Coordinates of C-alpha atoms and ligand atoms in Angstrom, one line a residue:
M1 CA -23.4 -197.9 302.1
S2 CA -20.2 -196.2 302.8
R3 CA -20.6 -192.1 303.5
A4 CA -18.8 -191.4 300.5
T5 CA -21.1 -193.3 298.9
S6 CA -24.3 -192.2 301.5
A7 CA -23.4 -188.5 301.1
G8 CA -23.1 -189.1 297.0
S9 CA -26.2 -190.7 296.7
S10 CA -27.7 -187.8 298.7
A11 CA -26.8 -185.8 297.1
D12 CA -26.9 -187.0 293.4
A13 CA -31.0 -188.3 294.5
L14 CA -31.6 -184.1 295.1
L15 CA -30.5 -183.7 291.9
A16 CA -32.2 -185.9 290.2
K17 CA -35.6 -184.8 292.2
A18 CA -34.3 -181.3 290.8
R19 CA -34.4 -182.5 287.1
D20 CA -37.4 -184.4 286.9
R21 CA -40.1 -181.9 289.3
T22 CA -40.2 -185.0 291.5
A23 CA -38.5 -182.6 295.0
R24 CA -41.8 -181.5 296.8
F25 CA -41.1 -178.0 298.4
G26 CA -42.4 -177.1 302.3
V27 CA -42.2 -173.3 302.5
V28 CA -41.7 -172.2 306.1
G29 CA -43.7 -169.0 306.4
L30 CA -46.3 -168.3 303.7
G31 CA -45.9 -164.1 304.2
Y32 CA -45.4 -161.5 302.1
V33 CA -42.2 -163.4 301.1
G34 CA -42.8 -167.2 302.0
L35 CA -46.2 -167.7 299.2
P36 CA -44.5 -166.0 296.3
L37 CA -42.3 -167.9 296.3
A38 CA -44.4 -171.4 296.8
M39 CA -45.6 -169.5 293.0
E40 CA -43.1 -170.0 292.0
L41 CA -42.1 -173.2 292.8
V42 CA -45.4 -174.6 291.8
R43 CA -44.8 -173.0 288.3
A44 CA -41.6 -174.3 288.2
G45 CA -43.1 -177.6 288.7
Y46 CA -42.6 -178.6 292.2
T47 CA -45.3 -180.0 294.8
V48 CA -45.2 -177.9 297.5
L49 CA -46.6 -177.4 301.0
G50 CA -46.9 -174.5 302.9
F51 CA -46.1 -174.3 306.5
D52 CA -48.0 -171.4 308.3
S53 CA -48.6 -170.7 312.8
S54 CA -51.9 -169.1 311.5
A55 CA -54.8 -171.4 310.8
R56 CA -56.5 -168.7 308.9
V57 CA -53.3 -168.2 306.3
V58 CA -54.2 -172.0 306.2
D59 CA -57.2 -172.4 305.5
G60 CA -57.0 -169.9 303.3
V61 CA -54.7 -171.7 300.8
N62 CA -56.4 -174.2 300.6
G63 CA -59.8 -173.1 300.4
G64 CA -57.6 -171.6 297.3
T65 CA -57.4 -167.5 298.2
S66 CA -54.2 -165.3 298.5
H67 CA -53.9 -163.2 301.7
V68 CA -50.9 -161.8 299.8
Q69 CA -51.5 -158.0 297.3
D70 CA -48.6 -159.4 294.4
V71 CA -50.6 -163.3 294.8
P72 CA -53.8 -163.4 293.2
S73 CA -55.8 -165.7 294.5
R74 CA -56.6 -167.7 291.4
A75 CA -53.2 -168.4 291.2
V76 CA -53.7 -170.8 294.2
A77 CA -56.9 -171.9 293.3
E78 CA -55.4 -173.0 290.7
A79 CA -52.3 -174.8 291.8
V80 CA -54.5 -176.5 295.0
K81 CA -56.7 -177.7 292.6
A82 CA -54.1 -179.5 290.5
G83 CA -52.9 -180.9 294.3
K84 CA -49.5 -179.1 293.4
L85 CA -49.9 -176.8 296.6
S86 CA -51.0 -177.4 300.0
A87 CA -50.6 -175.7 303.3
T88 CA -51.2 -177.1 306.9
T89 CA -49.9 -175.8 310.9
D90 CA -48.5 -179.2 311.6
L91 CA -45.0 -178.8 311.8
A92 CA -44.6 -182.6 312.7
R93 CA -44.6 -183.4 308.4
L94 CA -41.2 -181.4 307.8
K95 CA -40.3 -184.4 307.1
E96 CA -42.2 -184.8 304.3
P97 CA -40.0 -182.2 301.9
D98 CA -37.6 -182.0 300.4
A99 CA -36.5 -179.0 300.3
I100 CA -36.7 -176.6 302.8
S101 CA -36.8 -172.8 302.7
I102 CA -37.6 -171.3 306.1
C103 CA -39.3 -167.3 305.0
V104 CA -40.2 -166.3 309.0
P105 CA -40.0 -162.5 310.1
T106 CA -36.9 -161.4 311.9
P107 CA -38.0 -158.3 313.9
L108 CA -36.1 -156.1 315.7
S109 CA -36.4 -155.6 319.9
K110 CA -37.6 -153.1 321.7
T111 CA -34.6 -153.0 322.0
K112 CA -33.6 -152.1 318.7
D113 CA -31.6 -156.0 318.7
P114 CA -32.0 -158.4 316.1
D115 CA -34.8 -161.2 317.4
V116 CA -34.0 -164.1 315.7
S117 CA -36.9 -166.5 317.9
Y118 CA -39.4 -166.9 314.8
V119 CA -35.8 -168.3 313.1
L120 CA -34.8 -170.3 316.3
A121 CA -38.5 -172.0 316.6
A122 CA -38.6 -172.8 313.0
T123 CA -34.7 -175.0 313.5
E124 CA -36.1 -176.3 316.1
S125 CA -38.9 -177.9 313.9
V126 CA -36.8 -178.2 310.8
K127 CA -34.4 -180.0 313.3
K128 CA -36.9 -182.0 315.3
S129 CA -37.9 -184.7 311.9
L130 CA -34.9 -183.7 310.0
R131 CA -33.3 -186.9 307.8
R132 CA -30.7 -187.9 305.4
G133 CA -31.5 -186.1 301.9
Q134 CA -32.9 -183.3 302.7
L135 CA -32.4 -179.2 301.7
V136 CA -32.2 -176.1 304.0
V137 CA -32.5 -173.4 302.5
L138 CA -33.3 -169.7 305.4
E139 CA -34.2 -166.7 303.5
S140 CA -35.3 -165.0 306.1
T141 CA -32.4 -161.3 306.7
T142 CA -30.7 -161.6 309.5
Y143 CA -27.2 -161.2 310.5
P144 CA -24.1 -162.8 308.7
G145 CA -24.0 -165.9 311.0
T146 CA -26.5 -166.6 312.0
T147 CA -27.5 -169.7 309.4
R148 CA -24.1 -171.2 310.6
E149 CA -24.2 -170.2 314.2
L150 CA -27.8 -171.7 315.0
L151 CA -29.4 -173.4 312.4
L152 CA -26.1 -176.2 312.0
P153 CA -24.5 -176.8 315.5
A154 CA -28.7 -177.6 315.9
F155 CA -28.4 -179.3 312.7
E156 CA -26.0 -182.0 313.3
R157 CA -26.8 -182.3 317.0
T158 CA -29.3 -184.8 315.4
G159 CA -26.2 -187.0 314.3
L160 CA -26.4 -186.1 310.5
T161 CA -23.6 -184.3 308.6
V162 CA -24.1 -181.2 306.6
G163 CA -23.2 -181.5 303.3
E164 CA -23.4 -184.9 304.0
D165 CA -26.9 -186.6 304.9
F166 CA -28.7 -183.1 304.3
F167 CA -28.1 -180.0 302.8
L168 CA -28.4 -176.1 304.7
A169 CA -28.1 -172.7 303.1
F170 CA -29.0 -169.2 302.6
S171 CA -30.7 -167.3 300.5
P172 CA -31.4 -164.0 300.8
E173 CA -35.6 -162.2 300.0
R174 CA -35.5 -160.0 297.7
V175 CA -39.1 -159.2 297.4
D176 CA -40.6 -155.8 297.2
P177 CA -44.8 -155.6 297.6
G178 CA -46.3 -153.8 295.1
N179 CA -43.2 -154.0 292.5
S180 CA -44.7 -154.5 289.5
R181 CA -41.4 -154.6 287.5
W182 CA -39.8 -157.0 289.6
N183 CA -40.6 -160.1 291.6
T184 CA -39.7 -163.4 292.9
R185 CA -38.4 -165.5 289.3
N186 CA -37.8 -162.2 288.0
T187 CA -35.3 -161.4 290.3
P188 CA -32.1 -161.6 291.0
K189 CA -31.1 -164.7 293.7
V190 CA -28.3 -164.7 295.9
L191 CA -27.2 -168.3 296.8
G192 CA -24.5 -169.3 300.0
G193 CA -23.9 -172.9 301.0
I194 CA -22.2 -174.2 303.9
T195 CA -20.2 -176.5 302.0
P196 CA -19.8 -176.4 297.9
A197 CA -22.4 -179.2 297.9
C198 CA -24.8 -177.4 300.0
L199 CA -24.4 -174.9 296.8
R200 CA -25.0 -177.7 294.7
V201 CA -28.4 -178.9 295.5
A202 CA -29.4 -175.1 296.3
T203 CA -28.7 -174.6 293.2
A204 CA -30.0 -176.7 291.0
L205 CA -33.4 -176.7 293.2
Y206 CA -34.1 -173.2 292.6
Q207 CA -33.3 -173.3 289.4
P208 CA -35.9 -173.6 288.0
A209 CA -38.2 -171.4 290.2
I210 CA -35.9 -168.5 289.8
E211 CA -34.3 -167.1 286.6
T212 CA -31.4 -166.0 287.5
L213 CA -29.1 -167.3 290.5
V214 CA -26.1 -165.7 291.8
P215 CA -24.0 -168.1 293.8
V216 CA -21.6 -167.2 296.7
S217 CA -18.7 -168.9 298.2
S218 CA -20.2 -168.9 301.9
T219 CA -23.7 -168.6 304.2
E220 CA -22.0 -165.0 305.8
A221 CA -21.2 -163.4 302.5
A222 CA -24.9 -164.4 301.1
E223 CA -26.7 -162.7 304.8
L224 CA -24.1 -160.1 304.3
V225 CA -25.2 -159.4 301.1
K226 CA -29.0 -158.4 301.7
I227 CA -27.9 -156.1 304.6
L228 CA -25.0 -155.0 302.5
E229 CA -28.0 -153.7 300.4
N230 CA -30.5 -152.1 302.3
T231 CA -27.5 -150.4 304.8
F232 CA -27.0 -148.4 301.5
R233 CA -30.6 -147.3 300.9
S234 CA -30.6 -146.3 304.9
V235 CA -27.5 -144.3 304.7
N236 CA -28.6 -142.6 301.2
I237 CA -31.5 -142.0 302.9
G238 CA -30.0 -140.1 305.7
L239 CA -28.5 -138.0 303.5
V240 CA -30.8 -137.3 301.7
N241 CA -32.9 -136.5 304.8
E242 CA -29.7 -134.4 306.6
M243 CA -29.7 -132.4 302.9
A244 CA -33.6 -131.6 304.0
I245 CA -32.4 -129.9 306.8
V246 CA -29.3 -128.3 305.6
C247 CA -31.3 -127.2 302.9
D248 CA -34.3 -125.9 304.7
K249 CA -31.4 -124.0 307.0
L250 CA -29.8 -122.5 304.1
G251 CA -33.5 -121.6 302.6
V252 CA -32.8 -123.3 299.3
D253 CA -35.3 -125.8 297.6
V254 CA -33.7 -129.2 298.2
W255 CA -35.9 -130.9 295.7
E256 CA -34.3 -128.6 293.0
V257 CA -31.2 -129.8 293.8
I258 CA -31.7 -133.7 294.5
D259 CA -33.4 -132.9 290.9
A260 CA -30.0 -131.4 289.4
A261 CA -28.0 -133.3 291.1
A262 CA -30.2 -136.6 289.2
T263 CA -28.8 -135.2 285.7
K264 CA -25.4 -136.5 286.2
P265 CA -25.3 -139.8 284.0
F266 CA -23.2 -141.1 286.3
G267 CA -21.7 -142.1 289.6
F268 CA -25.1 -140.7 291.0
M269 CA -28.3 -142.0 293.0
K270 CA -31.2 -141.0 293.4
F271 CA -32.9 -140.6 297.2
T272 CA -35.7 -138.9 297.9
P273 CA -35.8 -137.2 301.4
G274 CA -39.2 -137.7 303.4
P275 CA -41.1 -138.3 306.8
G276 CA -38.9 -141.1 307.5
V277 CA -37.6 -144.5 307.3
G278 CA -41.0 -147.4 307.6
G279 CA -41.0 -150.8 306.2
H280 CA -40.0 -154.4 307.6
C281 CA -37.0 -153.5 305.8
I282 CA -34.6 -150.3 305.6
P283 CA -35.5 -149.7 309.4
L284 CA -34.1 -153.2 310.8
D285 CA -31.7 -154.6 308.7
P286 CA -28.8 -151.8 308.9
H287 CA -29.6 -152.9 312.8
Y288 CA -28.9 -156.7 312.5
L289 CA -25.8 -155.6 311.5
A290 CA -25.1 -153.3 313.3
W291 CA -26.0 -155.5 316.9
K292 CA -23.4 -158.6 315.1
M293 CA -21.1 -156.2 314.9
R294 CA -20.9 -154.7 318.2
T295 CA -20.4 -158.2 319.3
L296 CA -17.3 -157.8 317.8
N297 CA -16.4 -154.9 319.8
Y298 CA -16.7 -152.6 316.8
R299 CA -19.2 -149.5 316.0
T300 CA -20.4 -149.7 312.6
R301 CA -21.2 -145.9 313.1
F302 CA -22.3 -144.8 309.5
I303 CA -25.4 -147.8 310.1
E304 CA -26.1 -146.0 313.8
L305 CA -25.5 -142.4 312.3
A306 CA -28.4 -143.1 309.0
G307 CA -30.8 -144.5 310.9
E308 CA -30.5 -141.3 313.7
I309 CA -31.3 -139.2 311.3
N310 CA -34.0 -141.3 309.5
A311 CA -35.4 -141.6 312.6
E312 CA -35.3 -137.9 313.6
M313 CA -37.3 -136.6 310.3
P314 CA -40.6 -137.5 312.3
E315 CA -39.6 -134.9 314.4
Y316 CA -38.3 -132.5 312.2
W317 CA -42.1 -132.7 309.5
V318 CA -43.9 -132.6 312.5
G319 CA -41.8 -129.3 314.3
R320 CA -42.7 -128.1 310.6
V321 CA -46.5 -128.1 311.1
V322 CA -46.4 -126.5 314.5
D323 CA -43.9 -123.5 312.9
G324 CA -46.8 -123.2 309.6
L325 CA -49.9 -122.7 312.3
N326 CA -47.5 -120.9 314.6
E327 CA -46.9 -118.4 311.3
R328 CA -50.8 -118.2 311.9
G329 CA -51.4 -117.3 315.6
K330 CA -52.6 -120.6 316.3
A331 CA -51.3 -123.2 319.0
V332 CA -50.6 -127.0 317.7
R333 CA -53.2 -127.6 321.4
G334 CA -56.2 -127.9 319.7
S335 CA -55.6 -127.6 316.5
R336 CA -57.5 -130.2 313.6
V337 CA -54.2 -131.6 311.2
L338 CA -54.9 -134.3 308.8
V339 CA -52.0 -137.1 308.0
L340 CA -52.3 -138.0 304.3
G341 CA -50.8 -141.2 304.1
V342 CA -50.2 -143.7 307.2
A343 CA -48.7 -146.4 304.7
Y344 CA -44.8 -146.7 305.3
K345 CA -44.6 -146.2 300.8
K346 CA -46.9 -144.0 297.8
D347 CA -49.3 -147.2 296.9
I348 CA -48.9 -149.5 299.2
E349 CA -51.3 -151.3 302.3
D350 CA -48.5 -151.6 304.2
I351 CA -47.9 -149.7 307.8
R352 CA -45.4 -151.5 309.7
E353 CA -42.5 -148.9 311.0
S354 CA -44.2 -146.5 309.5
P355 CA -43.5 -143.0 309.7
A356 CA -46.7 -141.7 310.3
L357 CA -47.8 -143.6 313.1
D358 CA -44.5 -141.7 314.3
V359 CA -46.0 -138.0 313.3
I360 CA -49.2 -139.1 314.6
R361 CA -48.3 -140.0 317.8
L362 CA -45.7 -136.4 318.3
L363 CA -48.7 -134.0 317.3
Q364 CA -51.4 -136.1 319.5
Q365 CA -48.1 -135.3 322.0
R366 CA -48.6 -132.1 321.8
G367 CA -52.6 -131.5 321.8
A368 CA -53.3 -131.5 318.8
D369 CA -57.2 -133.2 316.5
V370 CA -55.7 -135.7 314.5
D371 CA -57.1 -137.3 311.6
Y372 CA -56.3 -139.0 309.1
H373 CA -57.0 -140.1 304.8
D374 CA -56.0 -143.1 303.5
P375 CA -57.0 -144.9 300.2
H376 CA -55.1 -148.2 301.1
V377 CA -56.4 -147.7 304.3
P378 CA -59.3 -148.1 306.3
R379 CA -58.4 -148.5 309.3
F380 CA -56.1 -149.2 311.5
R381 CA -55.0 -150.0 315.6
E382 CA -52.0 -147.7 317.2
D383 CA -51.5 -148.3 320.7
G384 CA -54.8 -149.7 321.8
V385 CA -56.1 -146.7 319.6
E386 CA -58.7 -147.4 316.4
L387 CA -58.1 -145.0 313.7
V388 CA -60.4 -145.1 310.7
S389 CA -59.4 -142.5 307.3
L390 CA -61.7 -139.9 306.4
P391 CA -63.1 -139.5 303.3
L392 CA -61.0 -137.2 300.8
T393 CA -63.5 -134.2 300.8
A394 CA -63.1 -130.4 300.4
E395 CA -65.4 -130.3 304.1
T396 CA -62.6 -132.6 305.8
L397 CA -59.0 -130.5 304.0
R398 CA -61.2 -127.2 304.8
R399 CA -61.9 -127.8 308.2
A400 CA -58.0 -129.1 308.7
D401 CA -56.4 -126.6 310.3
C402 CA -53.0 -128.2 309.1
V403 CA -52.6 -130.8 306.2
I404 CA -49.2 -133.3 306.6
I405 CA -48.9 -135.5 303.2
V406 CA -46.8 -138.2 304.7
T407 CA -47.2 -140.3 302.0
D408 CA -48.4 -139.6 298.3
H409 CA -50.0 -142.6 297.1
S410 CA -51.2 -142.3 293.3
A411 CA -54.3 -142.0 294.0
I412 CA -55.2 -138.6 296.3
D413 CA -56.6 -135.9 294.1
Y414 CA -53.5 -133.1 295.1
A415 CA -55.9 -130.4 292.7
L416 CA -58.4 -130.9 296.1
V417 CA -56.2 -131.1 298.5
A418 CA -53.9 -127.4 297.1
R419 CA -57.2 -125.9 296.3
E420 CA -59.0 -126.6 300.4
A421 CA -56.7 -127.1 302.0
A422 CA -55.2 -123.5 304.2
L423 CA -52.0 -124.7 305.3
I424 CA -50.1 -127.9 303.6
V425 CA -46.5 -129.4 304.7
D426 CA -45.9 -131.8 301.9
T427 CA -42.9 -134.2 303.1
R428 CA -42.5 -136.1 299.8
H429 CA -42.6 -132.7 297.7
V430 CA -45.7 -134.2 295.4
L431 CA -47.4 -130.7 295.0
P432 CA -45.8 -128.5 292.1
R433 CA -42.6 -127.2 293.0
R434 CA -43.6 -124.1 295.6
P435 CA -43.0 -122.6 298.7
E436 CA -45.2 -124.7 301.3
A437 CA -48.6 -123.8 300.5
E438 CA -50.9 -121.1 302.0
R439 CA -54.9 -119.3 301.4
Ligands
SAJ501 N1 -37.8 -143.6 301.1 C1 -37.3 -142.3 301.3 N2 -36.6 -142.0 300.2 C2 -35.7 -142.9 299.5 C3 -36.2 -144.1 299.2 C4 -37.3 -144.7 300.2 O1 -37.4 -141.6 302.7 O2 -35.7 -142.2 298.6 C5 -38.7 -144.1 302.1 C6 -39.9 -145.4 302.2 O3 -40.7 -144.3 301.7 C7 -40.5 -146.2 303.4 C8 -38.6 -146.1 303.3 O4 -37.6 -145.2 303.2 O5 -40.8 -145.4 304.0 C9 -38.5 -148.0 302.4 O6 -38.6 -147.5 301.3 P1 -38.1 -148.6 299.8 O7 -38.1 -148.1 299.2 O8 -36.0 -148.8 300.1 O9 -38.7 -149.3 299.9 P2 -38.8 -151.4 301.4 O10 -38.7 -150.8 302.4 O11 -40.5 -152.0 301.0 O12 -38.2 -151.9 300.4 C10 -37.1 -153.0 299.8 C11 -36.1 -153.1 300.0 N3 -36.9 -155.2 299.5 C12 -36.0 -156.3 300.3 O13 -35.2 -155.8 300.8 C13 -36.5 -157.0 299.7 C14 -35.3 -152.6 299.1 O14 -34.0 -154.2 299.2 C15 -36.1 -152.1 298.3 O15 -34.8 -151.5 297.4 C16 -36.7 -151.7 297.7 O16 -38.1 -151.8 298.4 C17 -37.1 -150.8 296.7 O17 -36.6 -150.6 296.0 O18 -38.7 -150.8 296.1

């Protein structure tokens, strides 16, 4: 068969398998991105084989249970029972799927450099069994160029040709854990291919599972879309955090200013100050671009300044605790401080990169006796020490010399807090509009 024919046949075969849903999908990484994606692919009619390095995750999925907040176990059980979903730790089985979505973590190293080790490991595994007729889509958030510079050379070293024998694309994940309005299926999904044929094949295979696809001209464009989305948030959160410090120094209520600015029906988007920026996206994603641009001798000053301001907020709020105690003749050393909320944002259980962890550490470094209460986080381990959530009672509140509200969970009884706490530092302005409460 001529190369042109084989090229056409590889793409045509995948297009046909998309049309009749006989394409088998592989999802590498069954976390908060991979498992919801796998479920939408099953719902679209595909058969999905999930890959995960954790035997606990794999056994859980095969046993019909979900370890992901937004995926009900009932749905996993039904998919497994119908033979449409299974999971494995055996990466040799990557030869089986016609389409493979890589949804592995892309954390930052301690030096705030991209850690693409999980992407590289997945790439090596896919490469070992890459065959004619396979599509590979990277979904992990990463710096622009990753797909073309890391994945493409590895796959072409097999002798196969991209856009003819195999197909390669990037599609940024836009999963917002706990969001009841926007999910994997109804959130528009950006797609960029290494070649037009790659984009065509990726679009056809994702179409049945995703309501709106947004094709762009390259994998770099798709990689940058995601970074822009989250850098936009980081920079604007940094702006309102700086406004919070400005207003504090001017004796103005920053929340009143922001609420009033938000009445502008155009040209303004409300962000709110807080204890800092947590999560697996906003604190990390902008640094992926900053790192890439440093390799091109360009310093992304906006990104770095926003990151600095956001990273300084825990220190700022701990300073407000120290000032509050000081005004009551109490040293922070030996004072009992209760931290309300340790998750990185309201009504979720995720504490990754949470500013609450910095607040706790900074208070402990100043000699405070720190406890916490979080209705979604019963316990967690940090720096080798396990902390357990205290029950939120009048007694717990009265025993604290200061209560600092770090995560504004809906489940917290703020009337009880306002009534019983001697001193409150409210980083989220969740209590009624007033100066810092005191009794
Ligand atoms: N934060 C503020 N002020 C704000 C908004 C957020 O201090 O005005 C803080 C939050 O408390 C949190 C951090 O920033 O600690 C990140 O908050 P986030 O609302 O950006 O939530 P994330 O990290 O879950 O971001 C995700 C992102 N989703 C993806 O990357 C797919 C982001 O793009 C979404 O816009 C965001 O969810 C969302 O809107 O919920």
